[in-house]
Coordinates of C-alpha atoms in Angstrom, one line a residue:
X100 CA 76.8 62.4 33.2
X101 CA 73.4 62.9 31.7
X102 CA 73.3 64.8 28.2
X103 CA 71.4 67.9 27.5
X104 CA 67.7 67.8 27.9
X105 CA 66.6 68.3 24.5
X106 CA 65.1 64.8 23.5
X107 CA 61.4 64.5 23.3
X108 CA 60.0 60.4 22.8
X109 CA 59.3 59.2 19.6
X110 CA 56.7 56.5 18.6
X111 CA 57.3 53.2 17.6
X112 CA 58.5 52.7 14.5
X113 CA 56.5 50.0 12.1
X114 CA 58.4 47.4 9.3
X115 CA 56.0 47.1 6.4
X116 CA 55.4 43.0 5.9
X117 CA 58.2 41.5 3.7
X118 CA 56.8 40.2 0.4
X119 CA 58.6 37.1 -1.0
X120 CA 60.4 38.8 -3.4
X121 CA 61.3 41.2 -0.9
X122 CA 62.6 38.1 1.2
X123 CA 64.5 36.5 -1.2
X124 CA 66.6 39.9 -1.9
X125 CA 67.1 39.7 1.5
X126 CA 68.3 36.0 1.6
X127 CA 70.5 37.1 -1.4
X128 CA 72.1 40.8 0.8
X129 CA 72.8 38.4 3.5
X130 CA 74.7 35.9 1.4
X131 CA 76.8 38.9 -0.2
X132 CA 77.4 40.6 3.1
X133 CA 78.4 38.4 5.6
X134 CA 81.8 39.9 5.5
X135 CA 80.1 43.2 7.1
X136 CA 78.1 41.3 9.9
X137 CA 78.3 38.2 11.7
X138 CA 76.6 34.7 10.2
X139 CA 72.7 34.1 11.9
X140 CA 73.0 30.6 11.4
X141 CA 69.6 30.5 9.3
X142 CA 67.2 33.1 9.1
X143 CA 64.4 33.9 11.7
X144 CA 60.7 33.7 11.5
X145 CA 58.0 35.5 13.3
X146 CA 60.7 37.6 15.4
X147 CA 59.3 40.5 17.3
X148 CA 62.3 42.3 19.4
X149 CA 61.7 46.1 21.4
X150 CA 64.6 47.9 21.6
X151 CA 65.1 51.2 23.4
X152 CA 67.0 53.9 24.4
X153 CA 67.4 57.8 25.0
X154 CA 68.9 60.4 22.8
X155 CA 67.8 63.3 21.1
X156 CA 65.9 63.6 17.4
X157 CA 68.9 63.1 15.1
X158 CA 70.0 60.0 17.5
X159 CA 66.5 58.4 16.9
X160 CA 66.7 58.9 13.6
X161 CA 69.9 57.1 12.8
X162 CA 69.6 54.8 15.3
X163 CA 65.8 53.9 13.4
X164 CA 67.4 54.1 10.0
X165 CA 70.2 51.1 11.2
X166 CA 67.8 49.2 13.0
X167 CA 65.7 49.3 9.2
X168 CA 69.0 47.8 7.7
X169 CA 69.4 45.3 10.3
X170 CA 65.7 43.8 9.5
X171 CA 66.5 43.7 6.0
X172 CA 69.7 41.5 6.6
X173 CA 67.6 39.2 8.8
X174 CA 63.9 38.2 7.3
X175 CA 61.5 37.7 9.5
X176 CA 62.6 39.6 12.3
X177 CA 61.3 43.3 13.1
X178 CA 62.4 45.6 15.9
X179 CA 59.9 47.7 17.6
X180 CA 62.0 51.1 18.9
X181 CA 61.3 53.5 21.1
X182 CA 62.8 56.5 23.1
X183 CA 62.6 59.0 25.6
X184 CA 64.8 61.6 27.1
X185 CA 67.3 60.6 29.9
X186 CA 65.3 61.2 32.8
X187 CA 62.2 59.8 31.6
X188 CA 64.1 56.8 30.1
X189 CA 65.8 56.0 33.2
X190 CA 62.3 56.0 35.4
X191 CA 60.5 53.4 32.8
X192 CA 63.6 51.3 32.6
X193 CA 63.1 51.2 36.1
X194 CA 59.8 50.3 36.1
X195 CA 60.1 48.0 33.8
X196 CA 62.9 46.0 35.1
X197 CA 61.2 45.5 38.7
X198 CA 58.0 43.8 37.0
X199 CA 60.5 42.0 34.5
X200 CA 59.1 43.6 31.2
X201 CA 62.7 45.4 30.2
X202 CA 62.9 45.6 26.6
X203 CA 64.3 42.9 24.6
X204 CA 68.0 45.2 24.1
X205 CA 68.3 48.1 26.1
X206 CA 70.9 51.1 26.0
X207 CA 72.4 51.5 29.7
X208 CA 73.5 54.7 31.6
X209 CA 76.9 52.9 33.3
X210 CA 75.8 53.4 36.8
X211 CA 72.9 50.9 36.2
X212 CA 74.8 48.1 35.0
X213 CA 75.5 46.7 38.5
X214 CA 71.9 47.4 39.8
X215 CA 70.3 45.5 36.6
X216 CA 73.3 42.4 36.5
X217 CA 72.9 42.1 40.5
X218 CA 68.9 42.0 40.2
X219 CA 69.0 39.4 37.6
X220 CA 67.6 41.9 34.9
X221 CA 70.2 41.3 32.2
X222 CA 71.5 38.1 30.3
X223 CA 75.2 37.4 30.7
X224 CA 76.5 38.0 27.7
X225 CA 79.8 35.5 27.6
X226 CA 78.1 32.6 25.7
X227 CA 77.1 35.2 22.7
X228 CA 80.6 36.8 23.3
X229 CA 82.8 33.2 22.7
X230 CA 80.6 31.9 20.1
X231 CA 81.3 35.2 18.0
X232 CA 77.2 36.2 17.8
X233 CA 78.6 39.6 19.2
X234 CA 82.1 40.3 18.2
X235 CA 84.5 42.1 20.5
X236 CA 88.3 41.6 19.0
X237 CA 88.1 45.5 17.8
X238 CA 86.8 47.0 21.1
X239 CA 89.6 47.8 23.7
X240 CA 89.5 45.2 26.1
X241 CA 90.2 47.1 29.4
X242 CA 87.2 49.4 28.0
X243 CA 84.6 46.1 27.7
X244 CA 85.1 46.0 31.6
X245 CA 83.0 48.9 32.0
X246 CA 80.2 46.7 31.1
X247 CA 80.7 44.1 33.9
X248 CA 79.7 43.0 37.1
X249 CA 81.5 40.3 39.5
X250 CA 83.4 39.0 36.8
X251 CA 80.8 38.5 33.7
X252 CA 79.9 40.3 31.2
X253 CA 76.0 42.1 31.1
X254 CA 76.5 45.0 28.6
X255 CA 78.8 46.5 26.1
X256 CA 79.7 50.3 25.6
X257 CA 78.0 51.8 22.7
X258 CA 79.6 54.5 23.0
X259 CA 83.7 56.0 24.1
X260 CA 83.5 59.6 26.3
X261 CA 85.9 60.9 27.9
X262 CA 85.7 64.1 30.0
X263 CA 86.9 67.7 29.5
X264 CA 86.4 71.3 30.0
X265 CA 84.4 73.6 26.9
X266 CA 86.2 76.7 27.7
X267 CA 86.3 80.5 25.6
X268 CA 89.9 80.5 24.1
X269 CA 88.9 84.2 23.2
X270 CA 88.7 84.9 26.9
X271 CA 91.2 82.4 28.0
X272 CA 93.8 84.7 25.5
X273 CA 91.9 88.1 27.1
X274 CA 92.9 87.0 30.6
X275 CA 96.7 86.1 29.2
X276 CA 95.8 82.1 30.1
X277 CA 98.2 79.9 27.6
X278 CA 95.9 77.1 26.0
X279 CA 95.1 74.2 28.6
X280 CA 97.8 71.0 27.7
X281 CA 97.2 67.9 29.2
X282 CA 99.5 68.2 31.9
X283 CA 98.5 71.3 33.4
X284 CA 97.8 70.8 36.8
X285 CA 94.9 72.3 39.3
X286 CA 96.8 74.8 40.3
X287 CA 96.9 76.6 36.6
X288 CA 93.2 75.7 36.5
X289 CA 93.0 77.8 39.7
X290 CA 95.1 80.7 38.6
X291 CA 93.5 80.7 35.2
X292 CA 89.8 81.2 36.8
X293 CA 91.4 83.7 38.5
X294 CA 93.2 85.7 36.4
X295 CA 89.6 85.5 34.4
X296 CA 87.5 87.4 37.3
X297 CA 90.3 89.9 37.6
X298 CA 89.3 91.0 33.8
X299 CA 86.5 92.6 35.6
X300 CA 84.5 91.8 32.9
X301 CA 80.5 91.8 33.1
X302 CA 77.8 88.7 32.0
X303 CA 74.4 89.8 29.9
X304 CA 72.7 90.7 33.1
X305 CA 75.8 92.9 34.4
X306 CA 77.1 90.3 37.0
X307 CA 80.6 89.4 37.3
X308 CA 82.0 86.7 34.6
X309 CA 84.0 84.0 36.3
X310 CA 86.3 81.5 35.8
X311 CA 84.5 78.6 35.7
X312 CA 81.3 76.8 36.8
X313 CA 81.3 75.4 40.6
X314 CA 81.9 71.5 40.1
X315 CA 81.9 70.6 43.6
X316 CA 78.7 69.3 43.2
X317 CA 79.2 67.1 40.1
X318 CA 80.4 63.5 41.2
X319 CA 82.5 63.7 37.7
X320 CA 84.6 66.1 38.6
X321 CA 85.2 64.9 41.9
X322 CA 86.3 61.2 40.4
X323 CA 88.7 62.9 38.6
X324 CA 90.2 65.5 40.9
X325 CA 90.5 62.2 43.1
X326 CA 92.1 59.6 39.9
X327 CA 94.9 62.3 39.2
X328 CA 95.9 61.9 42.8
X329 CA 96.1 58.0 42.6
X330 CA 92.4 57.8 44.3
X331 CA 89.2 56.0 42.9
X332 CA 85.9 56.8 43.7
X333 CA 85.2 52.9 44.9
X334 CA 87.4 50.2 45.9
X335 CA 84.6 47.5 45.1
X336 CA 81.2 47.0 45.0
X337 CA 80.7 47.8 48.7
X338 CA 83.2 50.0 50.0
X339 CA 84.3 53.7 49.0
X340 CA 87.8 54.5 47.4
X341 CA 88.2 57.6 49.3
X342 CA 88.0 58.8 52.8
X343 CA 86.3 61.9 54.9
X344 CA 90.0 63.7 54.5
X345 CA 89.7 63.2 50.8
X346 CA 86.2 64.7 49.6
X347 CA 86.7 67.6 52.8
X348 CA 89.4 68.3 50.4
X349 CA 87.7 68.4 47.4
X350 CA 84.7 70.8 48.5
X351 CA 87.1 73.4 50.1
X352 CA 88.7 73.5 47.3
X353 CA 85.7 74.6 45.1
X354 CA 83.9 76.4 48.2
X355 CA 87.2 78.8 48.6
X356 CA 87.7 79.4 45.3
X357 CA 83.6 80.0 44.9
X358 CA 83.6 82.5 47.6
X359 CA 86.8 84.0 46.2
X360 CA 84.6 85.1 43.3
X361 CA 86.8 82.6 40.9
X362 CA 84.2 80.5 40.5
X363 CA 80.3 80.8 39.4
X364 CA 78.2 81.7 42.4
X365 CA 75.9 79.2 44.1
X366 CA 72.5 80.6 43.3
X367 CA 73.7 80.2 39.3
X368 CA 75.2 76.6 39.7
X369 CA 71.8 75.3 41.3
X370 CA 69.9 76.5 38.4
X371 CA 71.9 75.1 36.0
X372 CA 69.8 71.8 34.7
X373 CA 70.9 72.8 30.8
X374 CA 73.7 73.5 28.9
X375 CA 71.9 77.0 27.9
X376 CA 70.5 77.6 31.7
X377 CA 74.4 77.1 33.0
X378 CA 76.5 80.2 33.6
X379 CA 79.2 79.7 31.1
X380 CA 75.3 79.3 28.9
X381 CA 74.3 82.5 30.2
X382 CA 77.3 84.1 30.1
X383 CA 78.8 84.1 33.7
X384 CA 81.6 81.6 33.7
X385 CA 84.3 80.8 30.8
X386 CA 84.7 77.2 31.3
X387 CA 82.5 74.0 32.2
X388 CA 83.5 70.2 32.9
X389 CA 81.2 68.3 30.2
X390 CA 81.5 65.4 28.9
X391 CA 82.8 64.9 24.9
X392 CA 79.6 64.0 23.2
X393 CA 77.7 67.3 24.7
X394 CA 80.4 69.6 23.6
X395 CA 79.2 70.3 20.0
X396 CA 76.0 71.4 21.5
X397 CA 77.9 74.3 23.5
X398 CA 80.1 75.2 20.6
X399 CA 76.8 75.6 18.5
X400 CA 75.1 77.8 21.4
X401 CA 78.5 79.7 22.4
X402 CA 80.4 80.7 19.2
X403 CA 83.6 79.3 17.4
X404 CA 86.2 80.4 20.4
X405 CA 84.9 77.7 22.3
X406 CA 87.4 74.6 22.4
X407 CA 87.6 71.5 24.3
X408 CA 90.2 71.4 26.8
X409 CA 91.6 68.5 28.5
X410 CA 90.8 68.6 32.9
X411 CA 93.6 69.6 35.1
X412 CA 96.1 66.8 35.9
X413 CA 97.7 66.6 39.6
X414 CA 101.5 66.9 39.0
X415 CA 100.7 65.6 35.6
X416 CA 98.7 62.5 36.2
X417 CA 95.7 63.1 34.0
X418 CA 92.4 62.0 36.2
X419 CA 90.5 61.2 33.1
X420 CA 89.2 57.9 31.7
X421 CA 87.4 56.3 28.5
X422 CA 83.8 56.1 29.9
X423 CA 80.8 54.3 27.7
X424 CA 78.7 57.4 27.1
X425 CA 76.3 54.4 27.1
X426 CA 76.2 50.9 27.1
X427 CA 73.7 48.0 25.6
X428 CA 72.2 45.0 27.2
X429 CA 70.0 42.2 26.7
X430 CA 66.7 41.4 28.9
X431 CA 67.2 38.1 31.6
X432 CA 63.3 37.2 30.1
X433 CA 64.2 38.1 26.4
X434 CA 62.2 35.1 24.3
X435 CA 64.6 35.6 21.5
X436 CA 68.7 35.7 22.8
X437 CA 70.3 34.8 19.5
X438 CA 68.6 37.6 17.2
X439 CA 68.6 40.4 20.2
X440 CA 72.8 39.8 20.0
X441 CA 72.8 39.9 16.3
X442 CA 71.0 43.3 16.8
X443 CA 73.6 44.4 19.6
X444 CA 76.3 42.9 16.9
X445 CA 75.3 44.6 14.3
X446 CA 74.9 48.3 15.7
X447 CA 78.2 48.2 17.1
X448 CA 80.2 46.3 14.1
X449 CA 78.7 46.5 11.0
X450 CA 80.5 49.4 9.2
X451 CA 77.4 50.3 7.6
X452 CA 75.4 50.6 10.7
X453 CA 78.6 52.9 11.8
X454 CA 78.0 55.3 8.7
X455 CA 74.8 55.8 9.4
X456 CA 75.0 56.1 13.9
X457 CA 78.4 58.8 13.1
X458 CA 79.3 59.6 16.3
X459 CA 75.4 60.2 17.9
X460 CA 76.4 58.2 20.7
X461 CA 80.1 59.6 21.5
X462 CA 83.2 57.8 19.7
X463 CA 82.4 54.2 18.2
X464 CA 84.1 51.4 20.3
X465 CA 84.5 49.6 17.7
X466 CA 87.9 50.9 16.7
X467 CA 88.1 50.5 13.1
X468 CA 84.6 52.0 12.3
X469 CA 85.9 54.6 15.0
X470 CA 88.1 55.6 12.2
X471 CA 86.4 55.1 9.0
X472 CA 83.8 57.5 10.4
X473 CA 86.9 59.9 11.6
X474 CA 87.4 60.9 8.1
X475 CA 84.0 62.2 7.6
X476 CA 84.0 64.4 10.8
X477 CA 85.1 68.9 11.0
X478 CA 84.4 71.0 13.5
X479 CA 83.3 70.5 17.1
X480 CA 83.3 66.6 16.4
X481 CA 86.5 66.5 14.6
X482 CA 87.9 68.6 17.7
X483 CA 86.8 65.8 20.4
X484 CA 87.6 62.9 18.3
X485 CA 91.3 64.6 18.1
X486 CA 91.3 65.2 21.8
X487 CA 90.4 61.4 22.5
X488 CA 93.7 60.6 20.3
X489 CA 95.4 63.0 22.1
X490 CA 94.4 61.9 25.7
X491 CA 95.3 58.7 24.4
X492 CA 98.5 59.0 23.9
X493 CA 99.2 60.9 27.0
X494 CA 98.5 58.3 29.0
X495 CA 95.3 57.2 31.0
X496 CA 94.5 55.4 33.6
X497 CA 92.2 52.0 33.2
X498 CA 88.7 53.0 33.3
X499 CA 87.0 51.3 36.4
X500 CA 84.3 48.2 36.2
X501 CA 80.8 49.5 36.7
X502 CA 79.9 51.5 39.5
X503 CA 77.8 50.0 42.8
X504 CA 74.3 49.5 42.7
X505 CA 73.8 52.0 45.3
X506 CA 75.6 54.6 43.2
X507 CA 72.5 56.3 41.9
X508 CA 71.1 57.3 45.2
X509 CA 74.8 58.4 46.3
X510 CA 75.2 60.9 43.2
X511 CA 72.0 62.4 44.4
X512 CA 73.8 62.9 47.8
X513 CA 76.9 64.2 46.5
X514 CA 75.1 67.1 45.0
X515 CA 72.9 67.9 47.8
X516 CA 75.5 67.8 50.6
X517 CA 77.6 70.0 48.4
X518 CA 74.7 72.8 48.1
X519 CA 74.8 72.7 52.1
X520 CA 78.4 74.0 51.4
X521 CA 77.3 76.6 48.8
X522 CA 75.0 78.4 51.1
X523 CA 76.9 77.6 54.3
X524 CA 74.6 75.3 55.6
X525 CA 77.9 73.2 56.5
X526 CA 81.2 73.1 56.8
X527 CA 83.3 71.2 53.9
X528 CA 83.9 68.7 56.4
X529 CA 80.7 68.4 57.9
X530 CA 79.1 67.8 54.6
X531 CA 81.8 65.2 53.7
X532 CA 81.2 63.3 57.0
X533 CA 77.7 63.4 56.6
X534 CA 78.2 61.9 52.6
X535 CA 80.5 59.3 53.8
X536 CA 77.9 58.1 56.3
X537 CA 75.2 58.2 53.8
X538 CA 76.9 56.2 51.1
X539 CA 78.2 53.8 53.5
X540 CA 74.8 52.9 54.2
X541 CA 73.8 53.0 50.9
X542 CA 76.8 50.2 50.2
X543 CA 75.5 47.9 52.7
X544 CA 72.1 47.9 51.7

């Protein structure tokens, strides 16, 4: 799920020439310190690697001031960095990959890991993998599948998400709704958005406040609505998990309980593009499905009664899963392999690199660092790190490998055939047939 829009690109940043003193420090960190990263085998000359990514200002920061660390620890290697916000990002990665100029190493939104490893735009990563040049023994191993593609391995998660609902307790306790556990079920989701409206209770602009926002448009929501009933969203790399029966479900679900006045209204879900433009952002809803690595952002904007609640389970069965927030990958046409993995290594190992990156990119996978930097957290990011422990130990499914290549263009589908819905263009199960036709296509392609 794309993150807030609130990144702007940054230039380049620039590594001031090494003087020979400066190098043999260097030589001397790296021979004290190779207990925090893994061994180079020699040191590198001439070394020029581009590395990018998305994120906002305090991501590009951090992630600048460990990429700084990382060229001193290897002489004569500097890393040109750059970064955009999501959108942007996604376009001239894009771009990029089609004329095969992608940046050296490359963060990854999950649903372009099979477009990228199918087209040949990223290495395999195995080789670096068994020979220990990127280290994996402290990153769940059913989570590293994420970051495949017909059995190999073209990226690794830089990051652990795992979805939720920010919700108002202070309204939740108004409307006499007990705090969300993680086995409450659709049903008390249903009831609670309802008892909510009842309050009669008025937004900013003196509309009705609701429940929650509409997330029958959000491809998310509808993967886990469908995981809790034993469903996945696709049963490989060409064929759909679910059926008509299953999404026609879904949407009149969400299009009842929308009309019911439960639910935000449609004209207030379409313009929702921010976390501030959204209704529970303006005011008109109590809840929204986000992601974990958002969520401080809406507790800043919304006040201290806003908690992170786990998404309704069917019958108990919690739909959830640990998602890479984002992943990392190496260009096919990189000139320089070995130091581009010592780079990947290095951001997601070295505990120092994990001091400095927190949690700007979601939950570490790197379990260890994961909770050395734990410690450090409070608030909001304390609250979602607690929730991951406790999702954990309630019990979740495996997360899936990387979505299809087509999954892109069938996202954009999901949310427009769901807006037909919202202003009764078509029936639930119109729109349904029509999405099932579309992405079936879109498969085959």
């Amino acid at each position: 799920m794309p993150e807030p829009r609130s990144a702007r690109r940054r230039p380049p940043s620039r590594r001031a020439v090494l003087t020979a003193a400066t190098a043999g420090l260097a030589t001397v960190l790296v021979s004290t310190l190779t207990g925090c990263s893994a061994a180079d085998g020699g040191t590198s000359q001439g070394v020029t690697l581009t590395f990018s990514w998305w994120g906002n200002d305090n991501r590009a920061e951090r992630t600048d001031e460990a990429v700084r660390l990382f060229e001193k620890e290897h002489p004569g290697v500097t890393v040109r960095t750059s970064n955009s916000d999501f959108g942007s990002y996604l376009q001239k990665l894009a771009t990029q990959a089609a004329g095969g100029g992608m940046p050296d190493v490359a963060q990854l939104d999950y649903r372009q890991i099979s477009r990228y490893a199918g087209s040949g735009a990223l290495m395999p990563l195995g080789e670096a993998i068994g020979n220990k040049t990127i280290r994996t023994d402290e990153i769940d191993q059913q989570f590293l599948r994420t970051g495949s593609y017909e059995g190999g391995q073209y990226a690794l998660p830089m990051g652990r998400g795992i979805t939720g609902y920010a919700y108002d307790s202070a309204l939740y306790a108004k409307a006499g709704v007990p705090t969300p556990q993680p086995s409450w079920t659709w049903q008390d989701w249903e009831n609670a958005n309802k008892k909510i409206a009842a309050l009669g209770l008025k937004s900013p602009d003196g509309r009705p406040v609701t429940g929650a926002n509409d997330g029958g448009g959000n491809q998310d929501v509808f993967e886990t609505w469908l995981r809790s009933r034993g469903g996945q969203l696709y049963a490989s790399q060409t064929r759909l998990g679910f059926t008509e029966d299953d999404l026609a479900e879904f949407w009149a679900f969400c299009d009842r309980l929308r009309r019911e006045g439960a639910i935000a209204a449609a004209e207030d879900t379409t313009q929702a593009n921010s976390t501030e433009t959204s209704p529970i952002g303006r005011g008109l809803a109590a809840a929204d499905f986000t992601w974990d690595a958002p969520f401080p952002g809406y507790a800043k904007l919304l006040g201290e009664s806003t908690h992170f609640a786990p998404v309704p389970s069917t019958n108990g069965r919690a739909g959830s899963y640990f998602k890479p927030s984002m992943l990392v990958g190496i260009s096919a046409n990189t000139k320089h392999p070995k130091e581009a993995a010592q780079l990947i290594d290095f951001l997601l190992n070295d505990p120092r690199a994990g001091d400095i990156l927190g949690f700007t990119r979601s939950t570490p996978p790197n379990r260890v660092i994961a909770a050395n930097v734990s410690k450090t957290l409070k608030g909001p990011e304390l609250e979602i790190y607690q929730y991951a422990q406790t999702m954990e130990k309630y019990g979740l499914a495996a997360p899936p490998t990387a979505p299809p290549p087509g999954d892109l263009p069938i996202n954009t589908a999901f949310k427009r055939n769901y807006q037909r819905v919202m202003f009764g263009l078509a029936t639930p199960r119109q729109a349904a047939r029509e999405l099932i036709e579309e992405a079936n296509r879109e498969l085959r392609s």
